[in-house]
Coordinates of C-alpha atoms in Angstrom, one line a residue:
M1 CA -64.4 -81.5 69.6
N2 CA -67.3 -82.4 67.3
D3 CA -70.7 -84.0 68.1
L4 CA -70.4 -86.8 65.5
P5 CA -69.7 -90.3 66.7
A6 CA -66.1 -91.4 66.2
D7 CA -67.3 -94.5 64.4
A8 CA -69.6 -92.7 61.9
P9 CA -69.8 -94.8 58.8
A10 CA -68.6 -93.8 55.4
G11 CA -72.1 -94.2 53.9
C12 CA -71.1 -94.0 50.2
P13 CA -70.0 -97.0 48.2
A14 CA -67.7 -96.5 45.3
H15 CA -69.4 -95.7 42.0
G16 CA -67.6 -97.1 39.1
S17 CA -64.1 -95.7 38.9
T18 CA -65.0 -92.5 40.7
P19 CA -64.0 -92.4 44.3
A20 CA -67.1 -91.9 46.5
P21 CA -67.0 -89.2 49.3
E22 CA -67.3 -90.1 52.9
L23 CA -70.5 -88.9 54.6
F24 CA -71.0 -87.9 58.3
T25 CA -67.3 -87.2 59.0
W26 CA -66.0 -84.0 60.6
E27 CA -64.7 -82.9 57.2
F28 CA -68.2 -83.5 55.7
A29 CA -69.9 -81.5 58.4
T30 CA -67.6 -78.6 57.8
D31 CA -68.3 -78.5 54.0
P32 CA -70.8 -81.1 52.7
Y33 CA -71.3 -79.4 49.4
P34 CA -68.6 -81.3 47.4
A35 CA -70.0 -84.6 48.6
Y36 CA -73.5 -83.5 47.7
A37 CA -72.3 -82.5 44.2
W38 CA -70.9 -86.1 43.8
L39 CA -74.2 -87.6 44.9
R40 CA -76.3 -85.4 42.5
E41 CA -74.2 -86.6 39.6
H42 CA -73.5 -90.2 40.4
S43 CA -76.2 -91.4 42.9
P44 CA -79.0 -88.8 43.1
V45 CA -81.3 -91.1 45.2
H46 CA -78.7 -92.8 47.4
R47 CA -79.1 -95.5 50.1
T48 CA -76.8 -95.0 53.0
T49 CA -76.4 -95.9 56.6
L50 CA -76.7 -93.0 59.0
P51 CA -74.6 -92.5 62.2
S52 CA -77.6 -93.9 64.2
G53 CA -77.5 -97.1 62.2
V54 CA -80.7 -96.4 60.4
E55 CA -80.7 -97.1 56.6
A56 CA -82.3 -94.3 54.6
W57 CA -82.5 -92.9 51.1
L58 CA -80.9 -89.5 50.4
V59 CA -82.6 -87.4 47.7
T60 CA -80.3 -84.8 46.3
R61 CA -81.5 -83.3 43.0
Y62 CA -83.9 -80.4 43.0
A63 CA -86.6 -81.8 40.8
D64 CA -86.6 -85.1 42.8
A65 CA -86.5 -83.3 46.1
R66 CA -89.5 -81.1 45.2
Q67 CA -91.5 -84.1 44.1
A68 CA -90.6 -86.1 47.2
L69 CA -91.6 -83.2 49.5
A70 CA -95.1 -83.1 48.1
D71 CA -95.6 -86.8 47.6
A72 CA -98.5 -88.1 49.8
R73 CA -97.1 -91.6 49.6
L74 CA -94.1 -90.4 51.8
S75 CA -95.7 -90.2 55.2
K76 CA -94.4 -88.1 58.1
N77 CA -95.7 -90.7 60.6
P78 CA -92.9 -92.8 62.0
A79 CA -95.4 -95.7 62.4
H80 CA -94.8 -96.4 58.7
H81 CA -91.1 -97.1 59.3
A82 CA -90.3 -100.7 58.5
E83 CA -87.8 -100.9 61.5
P84 CA -88.9 -102.9 64.5
A85 CA -90.6 -100.9 67.3
H86 CA -87.5 -100.8 69.6
A87 CA -85.5 -99.1 66.8
K88 CA -88.1 -96.4 65.9
G89 CA -86.7 -94.0 68.6
R90 CA -83.6 -93.5 66.4
T91 CA -85.6 -91.2 64.1
G92 CA -87.2 -87.9 64.9
I93 CA -86.3 -85.4 67.6
P94 CA -84.3 -86.8 70.6
G95 CA -86.4 -87.3 73.6
E96 CA -89.8 -86.6 72.1
R97 CA -91.0 -90.2 72.1
K98 CA -90.3 -90.8 75.8
A99 CA -91.9 -87.4 76.7
E100 CA -95.1 -88.3 74.7
L101 CA -94.6 -85.2 72.4
M102 CA -94.9 -87.0 69.1
T103 CA -98.3 -85.6 68.0
H104 CA -97.1 -82.5 66.2
L105 CA -97.0 -81.2 62.6
L106 CA -93.6 -82.9 61.8
N107 CA -95.0 -86.4 62.6
I108 CA -98.5 -86.5 61.3
D109 CA -100.4 -86.6 58.0
P110 CA -103.8 -85.4 56.8
P111 CA -106.4 -85.2 58.1
D112 CA -104.9 -84.6 61.6
H113 CA -102.1 -82.5 60.0
T114 CA -104.7 -80.3 58.3
R115 CA -106.6 -79.7 61.5
L116 CA -103.6 -78.9 63.6
R117 CA -102.0 -76.7 61.0
R118 CA -105.2 -74.7 60.6
L119 CA -105.2 -74.0 64.3
V120 CA -101.6 -72.9 64.6
S121 CA -101.5 -70.9 61.3
K122 CA -103.7 -68.2 63.0
A123 CA -100.6 -67.2 64.9
F124 CA -98.5 -66.7 61.8
T125 CA -100.7 -64.4 59.7
P126 CA -99.0 -61.5 57.9
R127 CA -100.8 -59.1 60.3
R128 CA -99.6 -61.0 63.4
I129 CA -96.0 -61.1 62.2
A130 CA -96.1 -57.4 61.3
E131 CA -97.3 -56.6 64.8
F132 CA -94.4 -58.6 66.2
E133 CA -91.7 -56.7 64.3
P134 CA -91.1 -54.0 67.0
R135 CA -90.5 -56.7 69.6
V136 CA -88.0 -58.5 67.4
Q137 CA -86.2 -55.3 66.8
E138 CA -86.2 -54.5 70.5
L139 CA -84.7 -57.9 71.3
T140 CA -82.1 -57.5 68.5
D141 CA -80.9 -54.2 69.8
R142 CA -80.9 -55.2 73.5
L143 CA -78.8 -58.3 72.7
I144 CA -76.3 -56.2 70.8
D145 CA -76.3 -53.7 73.7
S146 CA -75.2 -56.5 76.0
F147 CA -71.9 -57.0 74.2
I148 CA -71.2 -54.0 72.0
E149 CA -69.0 -52.3 74.6
K150 CA -66.7 -55.3 74.8
G151 CA -65.6 -55.3 71.2
E152 CA -65.9 -59.0 70.9
A153 CA -68.6 -61.7 71.2
D154 CA -69.7 -65.2 70.4
L155 CA -72.5 -64.4 68.0
I156 CA -74.1 -67.9 68.4
H157 CA -74.4 -67.9 72.2
E158 CA -74.8 -64.2 72.8
F159 CA -77.0 -63.3 69.9
A160 CA -78.2 -65.9 67.4
F161 CA -79.3 -68.3 70.0
P162 CA -81.2 -66.1 72.5
L163 CA -82.9 -63.9 69.9
P164 CA -85.3 -66.6 68.5
I165 CA -85.7 -68.2 72.0
Y166 CA -87.1 -65.1 73.5
A167 CA -89.1 -64.3 70.4
I168 CA -90.9 -67.7 70.2
C169 CA -91.4 -67.6 74.0
D170 CA -93.2 -64.3 73.6
L171 CA -95.3 -65.7 70.8
L172 CA -96.3 -68.8 72.8
G173 CA -97.1 -66.8 75.9
V174 CA -94.3 -68.0 78.2
P175 CA -93.9 -65.4 81.0
R176 CA -90.7 -63.4 80.9
E177 CA -89.6 -64.7 84.3
D178 CA -89.7 -68.3 82.9
Q179 CA -87.9 -67.7 79.6
D180 CA -84.4 -68.3 80.9
D181 CA -85.5 -71.8 81.8
F182 CA -86.5 -72.4 78.2
R183 CA -83.2 -71.0 77.1
D184 CA -81.4 -73.6 79.2
W185 CA -83.5 -76.5 78.0
A186 CA -83.2 -75.5 74.4
G187 CA -79.5 -75.1 74.7
M188 CA -79.2 -78.7 75.9
M189 CA -81.5 -79.9 73.0
I190 CA -79.3 -78.5 70.2
R191 CA -76.0 -79.8 71.6
H192 CA -76.8 -83.1 69.8
G193 CA -74.9 -85.3 72.2
G194 CA -72.4 -82.7 73.4
G195 CA -73.9 -82.4 76.9
P196 CA -74.2 -84.8 79.8
R197 CA -75.5 -88.3 79.2
G198 CA -79.3 -88.2 79.1
G199 CA -79.4 -84.4 79.2
V200 CA -81.5 -84.0 76.1
A201 CA -84.2 -86.4 77.3
R202 CA -84.3 -84.7 80.7
S203 CA -84.6 -81.3 79.1
V204 CA -87.4 -82.4 76.8
K205 CA -89.2 -84.0 79.8
K206 CA -88.9 -80.8 81.9
M207 CA -90.1 -78.7 78.9
R208 CA -93.2 -81.0 78.6
G209 CA -94.0 -80.7 82.3
Y210 CA -93.7 -77.0 82.1
L211 CA -95.9 -76.7 79.0
L212 CA -98.6 -78.9 80.5
E213 CA -98.6 -76.6 83.6
L214 CA -98.7 -73.5 81.4
I215 CA -101.6 -74.8 79.4
H216 CA -103.6 -75.3 82.7
R217 CA -102.7 -71.7 83.8
K218 CA -103.7 -70.3 80.4
R219 CA -107.0 -72.1 80.5
E220 CA -107.8 -70.2 83.7
N221 CA -106.3 -66.9 82.6
P222 CA -105.9 -66.8 78.8
G223 CA -104.1 -64.0 77.0
D224 CA -103.4 -62.9 73.4
D225 CA -100.8 -65.6 72.7
L226 CA -100.5 -68.8 70.8
I227 CA -101.1 -71.3 73.6
S228 CA -104.2 -69.4 74.7
G229 CA -105.3 -69.5 71.1
L230 CA -104.9 -73.2 70.9
I231 CA -106.9 -73.6 74.2
R232 CA -109.7 -71.4 72.8
A233 CA -109.8 -73.4 69.6
S234 CA -110.0 -76.6 71.6
D235 CA -112.8 -75.2 73.8
D236 CA -114.7 -74.1 70.7
G237 CA -114.9 -77.7 69.5
E238 CA -111.7 -78.3 67.5
H239 CA -110.9 -81.3 69.7
L240 CA -107.3 -80.5 70.5
T241 CA -106.2 -82.8 73.3
E242 CA -103.9 -81.7 76.1
N243 CA -101.0 -83.8 74.7
E244 CA -101.6 -82.3 71.2
A245 CA -101.4 -78.8 72.7
A246 CA -98.2 -79.6 74.6
A247 CA -96.7 -81.3 71.5
M248 CA -97.6 -78.3 69.3
A249 CA -96.1 -75.8 71.7
F250 CA -93.0 -78.0 71.9
I251 CA -92.4 -78.3 68.2
L252 CA -93.1 -74.6 67.6
L253 CA -90.4 -73.8 70.1
F254 CA -88.0 -76.4 68.8
A255 CA -88.5 -75.8 65.1
G256 CA -89.0 -72.1 65.7
F257 CA -85.6 -71.4 67.3
E258 CA -83.0 -73.7 65.9
T259 CA -83.7 -72.8 62.3
T260 CA -83.3 -69.1 63.1
V261 CA -80.2 -69.7 65.2
N262 CA -78.6 -71.3 62.1
L263 CA -80.0 -68.8 59.6
I264 CA -78.4 -66.0 61.6
G265 CA -75.1 -67.9 62.3
N266 CA -74.7 -69.3 58.9
G267 CA -75.7 -66.0 57.3
V268 CA -73.1 -64.0 59.2
H269 CA -70.5 -66.6 58.5
T270 CA -71.3 -66.5 54.8
L271 CA -71.2 -62.7 54.6
L272 CA -67.9 -62.6 56.4
G273 CA -66.5 -65.0 53.8
H274 CA -67.8 -62.9 50.9
P275 CA -66.7 -59.3 51.7
E276 CA -67.8 -57.9 48.3
Q277 CA -71.4 -59.1 48.8
R278 CA -71.4 -58.0 52.4
E279 CA -70.2 -54.5 51.5
R280 CA -72.8 -54.3 48.8
L281 CA -75.5 -55.1 51.4
Q282 CA -74.1 -52.6 53.9
R283 CA -74.2 -49.8 51.2
S284 CA -77.8 -50.7 50.4
L285 CA -78.8 -50.6 54.1
A286 CA -77.0 -47.3 54.6
A287 CA -79.1 -45.9 51.8
G288 CA -82.2 -46.9 53.5
E289 CA -83.1 -49.7 51.0
T290 CA -84.6 -53.0 51.9
E291 CA -84.9 -54.9 48.7
L292 CA -81.3 -56.3 48.7
L293 CA -81.8 -57.3 52.4
A294 CA -84.9 -59.3 51.4
T295 CA -83.4 -61.1 48.4
G296 CA -80.1 -61.5 50.3
V297 CA -81.8 -63.5 53.2
E298 CA -83.4 -65.8 50.6
E299 CA -80.0 -66.3 48.9
L300 CA -78.4 -67.0 52.3
L301 CA -81.1 -69.6 52.9
R302 CA -80.3 -71.2 49.5
Y303 CA -76.5 -71.0 49.7
D304 CA -75.9 -72.4 53.2
G305 CA -79.3 -72.7 54.8
P306 CA -80.2 -73.7 58.4
V307 CA -81.9 -77.0 57.5
E308 CA -79.6 -79.5 55.7
L309 CA -82.0 -82.4 55.4
A310 CA -85.8 -82.2 55.6
T311 CA -87.3 -84.2 58.5
W312 CA -88.1 -87.9 58.1
R313 CA -90.5 -89.4 55.6
F314 CA -91.5 -93.0 55.3
A315 CA -92.8 -94.8 52.2
T316 CA -96.3 -96.1 52.7
E317 CA -96.0 -98.1 49.5
A318 CA -93.4 -99.0 47.0
L319 CA -92.7 -96.0 44.8
T320 CA -90.1 -94.6 42.4
V321 CA -88.1 -91.4 43.3
G322 CA -85.7 -90.1 40.7
G323 CA -85.7 -93.4 38.8
Q324 CA -84.9 -95.3 42.0
R325 CA -87.2 -97.9 43.5
V326 CA -88.0 -97.3 47.2
A327 CA -89.6 -100.1 49.2
E328 CA -92.6 -99.7 51.5
G329 CA -91.4 -98.7 54.9
D330 CA -88.1 -97.2 53.8
P331 CA -87.1 -93.9 55.3
V332 CA -86.5 -91.0 52.8
L333 CA -84.5 -87.9 53.7
V334 CA -84.6 -85.0 51.2
V335 CA -81.3 -83.2 51.2
L336 CA -82.3 -79.5 50.9
A337 CA -78.7 -78.4 51.0
A338 CA -77.9 -80.5 47.9
A339 CA -81.1 -79.6 46.0
D340 CA -80.5 -75.9 46.6
R341 CA -77.1 -76.1 44.9
D342 CA -78.4 -78.1 41.9
P343 CA -77.0 -76.6 38.7
G344 CA -80.0 -78.1 36.9
R345 CA -82.1 -75.5 38.7
F346 CA -79.9 -72.6 39.7
G347 CA -77.4 -70.8 37.6
D348 CA -73.9 -70.7 39.2
P349 CA -75.3 -72.4 42.3
D350 CA -72.0 -72.3 44.2
T351 CA -71.8 -68.5 43.8
L352 CA -73.3 -66.2 46.4
D353 CA -75.5 -63.5 44.7
L354 CA -77.5 -61.5 47.2
A355 CA -79.5 -60.0 44.4
R356 CA -80.5 -63.4 42.9
R357 CA -84.0 -63.2 41.5
D358 CA -85.0 -66.7 40.3
N359 CA -84.6 -68.2 43.8
Q360 CA -87.3 -70.8 44.5
H361 CA -85.1 -72.5 47.1
L362 CA -86.4 -75.4 49.3
G363 CA -84.8 -74.0 52.5
Y364 CA -88.2 -74.0 54.2
G365 CA -89.6 -77.1 52.4
H366 CA -92.4 -77.4 49.9
G367 CA -96.0 -78.7 49.9
I368 CA -98.3 -79.1 52.9
H369 CA -95.4 -79.3 55.3
Y370 CA -93.9 -76.0 54.2
C371 CA -92.5 -74.3 57.3
L372 CA -95.3 -72.6 59.1
G373 CA -92.9 -70.2 60.9
A374 CA -91.0 -69.1 57.8
P375 CA -92.4 -65.5 57.9
L376 CA -91.2 -65.1 61.5
A377 CA -87.8 -66.6 60.7
R378 CA -87.4 -64.2 57.8
L379 CA -88.4 -61.3 60.0
E380 CA -85.8 -62.3 62.7
G381 CA -83.1 -63.0 60.1
Q382 CA -83.6 -59.7 58.3
A383 CA -83.6 -57.7 61.6
A384 CA -80.6 -59.6 63.0
L385 CA -78.4 -59.2 59.9
A386 CA -79.4 -55.6 59.1
T387 CA -78.8 -54.5 62.7
L388 CA -75.5 -56.3 63.1
L389 CA -74.2 -54.8 59.8
K390 CA -75.3 -51.3 60.7
R391 CA -74.2 -51.3 64.4
L392 CA -71.0 -53.3 63.9
P393 CA -69.8 -52.2 60.5
D394 CA -66.3 -53.7 60.9
L395 CA -67.5 -57.0 62.2
R396 CA -64.8 -59.7 61.6
L397 CA -64.0 -63.3 62.6
A398 CA -61.9 -63.5 65.8
V399 CA -60.4 -66.9 64.8
E400 CA -59.2 -68.6 61.6
P401 CA -62.1 -70.0 59.5
A402 CA -60.6 -73.4 59.7
D403 CA -60.9 -73.3 63.5
L404 CA -64.7 -73.0 63.4
R405 CA -66.7 -76.1 64.3
W406 CA -70.1 -77.2 63.0
R407 CA -72.6 -79.1 65.1
G408 CA -73.1 -82.7 64.0
G409 CA -76.9 -83.1 64.0
L410 CA -78.4 -84.9 61.0
I411 CA -81.2 -82.4 60.1
M412 CA -79.9 -79.0 61.0
R413 CA -76.7 -77.3 59.8
G414 CA -75.1 -74.7 62.2
L415 CA -72.0 -73.5 63.9
R416 CA -71.2 -74.4 67.5
T417 CA -69.6 -71.0 68.0
L418 CA -68.9 -67.8 66.0
P419 CA -66.3 -65.7 67.7
V420 CA -66.1 -62.2 66.3
E421 CA -64.4 -58.9 66.9
F422 CA -65.4 -55.3 66.1
T423 CA -64.8 -51.7 67.2
P424 CA -66.5 -51.2 70.6
G425 CA -69.5 -48.9 70.6
P426 CA -72.1 -47.5 73.0
A427 CA -75.1 -49.4 74.1
R428 CA -78.4 -47.7 73.2
G429 CA -80.2 -48.8 76.3
S430 CA -84.0 -49.1 76.4
A431 CA -86.6 -46.4 76.3
S432 CA -88.9 -48.5 78.4
G433 CA -86.7 -48.2 81.5
E434 CA -86.3 -51.9 81.9
S435 CA -83.0 -53.4 83.3
D436 CA -80.5 -54.2 80.6
T437 CA -79.9 -57.7 81.9
L438 CA -80.8 -60.5 79.6
S439 CA -83.2 -62.0 82.1
T440 CA -85.6 -59.2 81.5
L441 CA -85.7 -59.7 77.7

């Protein structure tokens, strides 16, 4: 079953004599790239009705996308949406409005955005990320240990999902004994309607309550973690409110795990469908090389990245994007997946080339809202893919490709499950002597 509503609208009117593709169907979710190619050619800035009923502009060409991502007239603040107040909850992250978690980097503009980003960026310096690398590798190996002896696994639920959850929890300073609760709440959040009615809102509310409690505990007993750093900055006069701190921790968790889940899941799926490129990478890794791994992760981000559409923007005044007039208050969604397959910017864009050099993809955005956690996501993606390919060299799909199902969320692109098989191998265990159960990760 998919997560898209059964009555999702077509979204594309006919264009001349060329039949327009349907958007937001199951077929579209499985492979949106032919539809995006049609939009780039025939309607590059395209007005459509989304499954939620919101009307928005889709920007699909690379040059237009890059311009829109950096245009200060396209605000991140939902207050600029022309929709009536009761309809504004149909944009943004489900549940964040009711839980009072709106004041974060994805919903604000300068100068507040500049202030908050400066505070959080201290946790994502090259030095800090480099220091975190051994922990990411430990998590990667221990998760593989948990299923390698079985010879089969669902790489989404058993690997791609828990890896970034535990990593971002460590970064935030969530105690190990509480991290499984975060895993449960996050799992509900990315089901996009596939769970019990109201489950997302309840999970977001529980997460907010926990974060507020954790902020109080960290104020009394700070550590060397991101939440403690935010509290110290606030105490030093940066004027970070309690709600701002909770909202920042929330968005770092939300944005910091789902993108990486999809980077790993989509990346493995793409490599399994391109055996020559995969074997090329395995040979490079076996030789102790890292260059192809680095360029390869960037190419996987471009080819079938984790973020299909950039998060919401709203026109603060009438403007022109790609020759199309956009009215004040209109929502604008930049389609990163379409821009990164634009033949006007990339040679042979529908061909996977792990050694691609000229690869200024938009997978993590552009401009002042460029993804703050991109270095951590790259670290996790490289560690996950390299370790999987080395420890499970004969990794293969356990189902037919046509049987895979994609989650139906608007912004993210990712698989619901990824069943795989491989030759069973030994678990490496842990030198630290900790239990091998996932609850100790």
